[in-house]
Amino acid sequence: MKKSSLLLSAAFAVGLLFFQAIQKPTIETHDELSMDGPKLPANVKAVVESKCYGCHNAEAKNEKSKKKLDWDEFEASKKSKQLATMSKINEVLTEDAMPPKKFLENKPEGKLTEEEKAILLEWSAGKKKKGE
Amino acid sequence: MKLWHKLLLGLAIILIAIQFIPSDLPPITTENPADLMGSGLVDGEVATLLKTACYDCHSNTPDYPWYSYVAPSSWLVAKDTREGREEVNFSNWEKIEMMDQLAILDDIISEVEEEHMPLPIYLTLHSEAKLDASQRQLIMDWAEAAMDIVVEDEEE
């Protein structure tokens, strides 16, 4: 009796160890998703689609504008890339450099209204201005 | 005096005269506590590459060669260092906003990849600053990784 119960508990212990071993370690929840940047707010998206998207998309004919900024890629890119892009957008808007002056000569309706510009400026400032 | 003597004399006078036009060479500052090199973001081979290939135009510690003190070449050096520093000054790194640091790192990737930087004209006189394909890749990979580090540091 004594012997068998000893054997039994030994078997139990081995079984337990075995179970522990085959159990997969819990997957770290620090996953890729947290590095993904947030999606564009709806009001920003609306301005982008009407005033910027035409030149800055994956199918854009102008290689230069596509390479510098591709809205089709933006939402899928990681946070560091999004923030870098936002900083560049903030800069071109501050300088009134986009949409390009040349383009606006033929298409004045492409110009950002004050309200649209304010929307893009506030969004692209990101964290930078929050503390102020 | 023969005609070519006159021409030579004229040229010499012009060359001497232009030495008095100030070139506005941006100053050298040796104390740069906010420099990228001291930020912990870069070390080893990439640090050396940036210092030899970029720091003459993008820092407060350029190594001005003799011709940067002689007109007319001094004008070109002054222009490139002035404009280079305006765009990116690694000596002020830690004073730059996080998002602007990211924009610079992102630009470094494309500028180096497309071989726009170091400026091609600079390479004609600075063969030591030429980057081969593996060195370019090293800088690009560093900049890519540094972008994530900059974001993570900010979130802490």
Short mmCIF file of N, CA, C and O in Angstrom, two decimals, chain B residues 6-86:
data_model
loop_
_atom_site.label_atom_id
_atom_site.label_comp_id
_atom_site.label_asym_id
_atom_site.label_seq_id
_atom_site.Cartn_x
_atom_site.Cartn_y
_atom_site.Cartn_z
N LYS B 6 47.97 91.98 -69.12
CA LYS B 6 46.89 92.79 -68.53
C LYS B 6 45.77 91.91 -67.99
O LYS B 6 45.25 92.13 -66.91
N LEU B 7 45.43 90.89 -68.79
CA LEU B 7 44.36 89.98 -68.36
C LEU B 7 44.73 89.29 -67.05
O LEU B 7 43.92 89.18 -66.13
N LEU B 8 45.98 88.82 -67.00
CA LEU B 8 46.45 88.12 -65.81
C LEU B 8 46.42 89.04 -64.59
O LEU B 8 45.97 88.65 -63.51
N LEU B 9 46.88 90.26 -64.81
CA LEU B 9 46.90 91.24 -63.71
C LEU B 9 45.46 91.51 -63.25
O LEU B 9 45.17 91.56 -62.05
N GLY B 10 44.58 91.68 -64.24
CA GLY B 10 43.17 91.92 -63.91
C GLY B 10 42.61 90.79 -63.08
O GLY B 10 41.95 91.00 -62.05
N LEU B 11 42.90 89.57 -63.49
CA LEU B 11 42.40 88.39 -62.79
C LEU B 11 42.92 88.36 -61.35
O LEU B 11 42.18 88.10 -60.40
N ALA B 12 44.22 88.65 -61.23
CA ALA B 12 44.83 88.64 -59.90
C ALA B 12 44.17 89.68 -59.00
O ALA B 12 43.87 89.40 -57.83
N ILE B 13 43.91 90.85 -59.57
CA ILE B 13 43.27 91.90 -58.76
C ILE B 13 41.88 91.46 -58.32
O ILE B 13 41.50 91.61 -57.16
N ILE B 14 41.17 90.87 -59.26
CA ILE B 14 39.82 90.40 -58.90
C ILE B 14 39.88 89.35 -57.78
O ILE B 14 39.17 89.41 -56.79
N LEU B 15 40.80 88.39 -57.94
CA LEU B 15 40.92 87.33 -56.93
C LEU B 15 41.27 87.89 -55.56
O LEU B 15 40.76 87.43 -54.55
N ILE B 16 42.12 88.90 -55.55
CA ILE B 16 42.48 89.50 -54.27
C ILE B 16 41.29 90.28 -53.71
O ILE B 16 40.95 90.16 -52.54
N ALA B 17 40.63 91.02 -54.61
CA ALA B 17 39.51 91.85 -54.15
C ALA B 17 38.40 91.01 -53.53
O ALA B 17 37.84 91.38 -52.49
N ILE B 18 38.09 89.86 -54.15
CA ILE B 18 36.95 89.10 -53.62
C ILE B 18 37.24 88.48 -52.25
O ILE B 18 36.34 88.07 -51.55
N GLN B 19 38.54 88.45 -51.87
CA GLN B 19 38.85 87.91 -50.54
C GLN B 19 38.27 88.80 -49.44
O GLN B 19 38.13 88.36 -48.30
N PHE B 20 37.96 90.05 -49.80
CA PHE B 20 37.43 90.96 -48.78
C PHE B 20 35.91 90.90 -48.64
O PHE B 20 35.33 91.51 -47.76
N ILE B 21 35.28 90.13 -49.52
CA ILE B 21 33.84 89.94 -49.38
C ILE B 21 33.62 88.87 -48.31
O ILE B 21 34.15 87.78 -48.43
N PRO B 22 32.89 89.21 -47.25
CA PRO B 22 32.72 88.20 -46.20
C PRO B 22 31.94 86.98 -46.72
O PRO B 22 31.00 87.11 -47.50
N SER B 23 32.36 85.77 -46.34
CA SER B 23 31.69 84.58 -46.84
C SER B 23 30.63 84.07 -45.88
O SER B 23 29.83 83.22 -46.23
N ASP B 24 30.61 84.61 -44.64
CA ASP B 24 29.63 84.16 -43.65
C ASP B 24 29.67 82.66 -43.42
O ASP B 24 28.65 81.99 -43.39
N LEU B 25 30.84 82.15 -43.25
CA LEU B 25 31.00 80.76 -42.91
C LEU B 25 30.38 80.53 -41.53
O LEU B 25 30.73 81.23 -40.59
N PRO B 26 29.44 79.60 -41.40
CA PRO B 26 28.82 79.41 -40.07
C PRO B 26 29.90 79.06 -39.04
O PRO B 26 30.86 78.38 -39.35
N PRO B 27 29.75 79.58 -37.82
CA PRO B 27 30.80 79.41 -36.81
C PRO B 27 30.92 77.95 -36.32
O PRO B 27 29.98 77.18 -36.42
N ILE B 28 32.07 77.65 -35.77
CA ILE B 28 32.29 76.34 -35.15
C ILE B 28 32.09 76.50 -33.65
O ILE B 28 32.61 77.43 -33.06
N THR B 29 31.27 75.65 -33.06
CA THR B 29 31.06 75.66 -31.61
C THR B 29 31.48 74.30 -31.09
O THR B 29 30.96 73.28 -31.55
N THR B 30 32.39 74.28 -30.14
CA THR B 30 32.89 72.97 -29.70
C THR B 30 32.03 72.35 -28.60
O THR B 30 31.98 71.14 -28.46
N GLU B 31 31.35 73.20 -27.81
CA GLU B 31 30.51 72.65 -26.73
C GLU B 31 29.10 72.43 -27.24
O GLU B 31 28.35 73.38 -27.43
N ASN B 32 28.72 71.17 -27.45
CA ASN B 32 27.37 70.88 -27.95
C ASN B 32 26.72 69.78 -27.11
O ASN B 32 26.67 68.63 -27.51
N PRO B 33 26.22 70.16 -25.94
CA PRO B 33 25.68 69.13 -25.03
C PRO B 33 24.47 68.39 -25.60
O PRO B 33 24.16 67.30 -25.15
N ALA B 34 23.79 68.98 -26.59
CA ALA B 34 22.59 68.33 -27.12
C ALA B 34 22.90 67.52 -28.38
O ALA B 34 21.99 67.09 -29.08
N ASP B 35 24.18 67.31 -28.67
CA ASP B 35 24.55 66.63 -29.91
C ASP B 35 24.06 65.19 -29.96
O ASP B 35 24.00 64.49 -28.95
N LEU B 36 23.71 64.78 -31.17
CA LEU B 36 23.25 63.40 -31.40
C LEU B 36 24.24 62.38 -30.86
O LEU B 36 23.85 61.34 -30.32
N MET B 37 25.53 62.69 -30.99
CA MET B 37 26.56 61.75 -30.57
C MET B 37 26.52 61.45 -29.07
O MET B 37 26.92 60.39 -28.64
N GLY B 38 26.00 62.39 -28.30
CA GLY B 38 25.94 62.16 -26.86
C GLY B 38 24.57 61.68 -26.39
O GLY B 38 24.31 61.51 -25.21
N SER B 39 23.64 61.46 -27.35
CA SER B 39 22.26 61.15 -26.98
C SER B 39 22.03 59.68 -26.67
O SER B 39 20.99 59.30 -26.17
N GLY B 40 23.01 58.84 -27.01
CA GLY B 40 22.82 57.40 -26.79
C GLY B 40 22.05 56.73 -27.91
O GLY B 40 21.84 55.52 -27.89
N LEU B 41 21.63 57.52 -28.89
CA LEU B 41 20.84 56.95 -29.98
C LEU B 41 21.72 56.30 -31.05
O LEU B 41 21.26 55.47 -31.82
N VAL B 42 22.98 56.69 -31.07
CA VAL B 42 23.86 56.18 -32.12
C VAL B 42 25.24 55.87 -31.56
O VAL B 42 25.71 56.56 -30.65
N ASP B 43 25.85 54.81 -32.04
CA ASP B 43 27.22 54.52 -31.64
C ASP B 43 27.92 53.69 -32.72
O ASP B 43 27.35 53.44 -33.77
N GLY B 44 29.13 53.30 -32.45
CA GLY B 44 29.87 52.41 -33.33
C GLY B 44 30.07 52.95 -34.73
O GLY B 44 30.32 54.13 -34.92
N GLU B 45 29.93 52.05 -35.70
CA GLU B 45 30.26 52.40 -37.07
C GLU B 45 29.34 53.48 -37.64
O GLU B 45 29.80 54.36 -38.37
N VAL B 46 28.05 53.43 -37.29
CA VAL B 46 27.14 54.44 -37.82
C VAL B 46 27.53 55.83 -37.32
O VAL B 46 27.53 56.80 -38.08
N ALA B 47 27.92 55.91 -36.06
CA ALA B 47 28.36 57.20 -35.51
C ALA B 47 29.55 57.74 -36.30
O ALA B 47 29.58 58.92 -36.67
N THR B 48 30.49 56.87 -36.59
CA THR B 48 31.66 57.28 -37.36
C THR B 48 31.27 57.72 -38.76
O THR B 48 31.74 58.74 -39.27
N LEU B 49 30.37 56.96 -39.38
CA LEU B 49 29.93 57.31 -40.74
C LEU B 49 29.27 58.68 -40.76
O LEU B 49 29.56 59.52 -41.62
N LEU B 50 28.38 58.93 -39.81
CA LEU B 50 27.69 60.22 -39.79
C LEU B 50 28.70 61.35 -39.58
O LEU B 50 28.61 62.40 -40.22
N LYS B 51 29.66 61.11 -38.69
CA LYS B 51 30.64 62.17 -38.41
C LYS B 51 31.50 62.47 -39.64
O LYS B 51 31.76 63.62 -39.94
N THR B 52 31.92 61.44 -40.37
CA THR B 52 32.78 61.71 -41.52
C THR B 52 31.99 62.15 -42.73
O THR B 52 32.48 62.95 -43.52
N ALA B 53 30.76 61.67 -42.90
CA ALA B 53 30.04 61.95 -44.15
C ALA B 53 29.04 63.09 -44.04
O ALA B 53 28.62 63.64 -45.05
N CYS B 54 28.61 63.45 -42.85
CA CYS B 54 27.53 64.43 -42.73
C CYS B 54 27.88 65.63 -41.86
O CYS B 54 27.30 66.71 -42.02
N TYR B 55 28.77 65.45 -40.89
CA TYR B 55 28.96 66.49 -39.88
C TYR B 55 29.55 67.80 -40.39
O TYR B 55 29.40 68.83 -39.76
N ASP B 56 30.22 67.78 -41.55
CA ASP B 56 30.76 69.04 -42.07
C ASP B 56 29.64 70.02 -42.42
O ASP B 56 29.85 71.22 -42.37
N CYS B 57 28.49 69.49 -42.79
CA CYS B 57 27.39 70.39 -43.18
C CYS B 57 26.22 70.37 -42.21
O CYS B 57 25.35 71.23 -42.27
N HIS B 58 26.15 69.36 -41.36
CA HIS B 58 24.98 69.23 -40.49
C HIS B 58 25.32 69.25 -39.01
O HIS B 58 24.68 68.56 -38.21
N SER B 59 26.34 70.00 -38.62
CA SER B 59 26.65 70.10 -37.20
C SER B 59 27.37 71.40 -36.92
O SER B 59 27.75 72.13 -37.85
N ASN B 60 27.56 71.70 -35.64
CA ASN B 60 28.31 72.90 -35.26
C ASN B 60 29.80 72.63 -35.24
O ASN B 60 30.58 73.50 -34.87
N THR B 61 30.20 71.41 -35.58
CA THR B 61 31.62 71.05 -35.53
C THR B 61 32.16 70.63 -36.89
O THR B 61 32.69 69.54 -37.03
N PRO B 62 32.01 71.51 -37.90
CA PRO B 62 32.55 71.15 -39.22
C PRO B 62 34.07 71.20 -39.20
O PRO B 62 34.66 71.87 -38.35
N ASP B 63 34.65 70.45 -40.11
CA ASP B 63 36.09 70.46 -40.26
C ASP B 63 36.36 71.24 -41.55
O ASP B 63 36.37 70.68 -42.63
N TYR B 64 36.54 72.57 -41.42
CA TYR B 64 36.68 73.38 -42.63
C TYR B 64 38.04 73.18 -43.27
O TYR B 64 39.07 73.42 -42.64
N PRO B 65 38.06 72.79 -44.55
CA PRO B 65 39.35 72.67 -45.24
C PRO B 65 39.86 74.06 -45.62
O PRO B 65 39.12 75.04 -45.54
N TRP B 66 41.12 74.14 -46.07
CA TRP B 66 41.72 75.46 -46.37
C TRP B 66 40.89 76.25 -47.38
O TRP B 66 40.73 77.45 -47.26
N TYR B 67 40.33 75.54 -48.39
CA TYR B 67 39.64 76.28 -49.45
C TYR B 67 38.32 76.88 -48.98
O TYR B 67 37.69 77.65 -49.69
N SER B 68 37.90 76.53 -47.76
CA SER B 68 36.67 77.17 -47.27
C SER B 68 36.97 78.57 -46.74
O SER B 68 36.07 79.30 -46.38
N TYR B 69 38.28 78.92 -46.67
CA TYR B 69 38.63 80.27 -46.22
C TYR B 69 39.03 81.17 -47.39
O TYR B 69 39.37 82.32 -47.21
N VAL B 70 39.02 80.60 -48.62
CA VAL B 70 39.46 81.36 -49.78
C VAL B 70 38.30 81.52 -50.76
O VAL B 70 37.71 80.54 -51.19
N ALA B 71 38.01 82.79 -51.12
CA ALA B 71 36.97 83.02 -52.12
C ALA B 71 37.51 82.58 -53.48
O ALA B 71 38.73 82.66 -53.70
N PRO B 72 36.70 82.12 -54.41
CA PRO B 72 35.26 82.00 -54.31
C PRO B 72 34.76 80.67 -53.73
O PRO B 72 33.57 80.53 -53.48
N SER B 73 35.66 79.68 -53.49
CA SER B 73 35.16 78.40 -52.99
C SER B 73 34.50 78.56 -51.61
O SER B 73 33.57 77.83 -51.27
N SER B 74 34.98 79.55 -50.84
CA SER B 74 34.41 79.75 -49.51
C SER B 74 32.92 80.05 -49.57
O SER B 74 32.16 79.70 -48.68
N TRP B 75 32.50 80.71 -50.67
CA TRP B 75 31.08 81.05 -50.78
C TRP B 75 30.24 79.79 -50.88
O TRP B 75 29.16 79.69 -50.29
N LEU B 76 30.73 78.82 -51.66
CA LEU B 76 29.98 77.59 -51.83
C LEU B 76 29.92 76.81 -50.51
O LEU B 76 28.87 76.33 -50.10
N VAL B 77 31.08 76.73 -49.83
CA VAL B 77 31.10 76.02 -48.55
C VAL B 77 30.15 76.69 -47.57
O VAL B 77 29.37 76.03 -46.88
N ALA B 78 30.18 78.03 -47.54
CA ALA B 78 29.32 78.76 -46.61
C ALA B 78 27.85 78.49 -46.91
O ALA B 78 27.05 78.26 -46.00
N LYS B 79 27.52 78.48 -48.19
CA LYS B 79 26.12 78.26 -48.56
C LYS B 79 25.66 76.86 -48.16
O LYS B 79 24.60 76.69 -47.56
N ASP B 80 26.47 75.87 -48.49
CA ASP B 80 26.08 74.49 -48.17
C ASP B 80 26.00 74.24 -46.67
O ASP B 80 25.11 73.54 -46.19
N THR B 81 26.96 74.79 -45.91
CA THR B 81 26.90 74.55 -44.47
C THR B 81 25.74 75.32 -43.84
O THR B 81 25.08 74.81 -42.94
N ARG B 82 25.48 76.52 -44.36
CA ARG B 82 24.37 77.29 -43.80
C ARG B 82 23.05 76.58 -44.08
O ARG B 82 22.25 76.33 -43.18
N GLU B 83 22.83 76.22 -45.33
CA GLU B 83 21.56 75.56 -45.69
C GLU B 83 21.46 74.17 -45.09
O GLU B 83 20.38 73.72 -44.69
N GLY B 84 22.58 73.47 -45.03
CA GLY B 84 22.58 72.14 -44.43
C GLY B 84 22.17 72.20 -42.96
O GLY B 84 21.31 71.45 -42.51
N ARG B 85 22.77 73.13 -42.22
CA ARG B 85 22.44 73.27 -40.79
C ARG B 85 21.00 73.71 -40.57
O ARG B 85 20.36 73.32 -39.60
N GLU B 86 20.51 74.56 -41.48
CA GLU B 86 19.12 74.99 -41.34
C GLU B 86 18.17 73.81 -41.42
O GLU B 86 17.21 73.71 -40.68
#
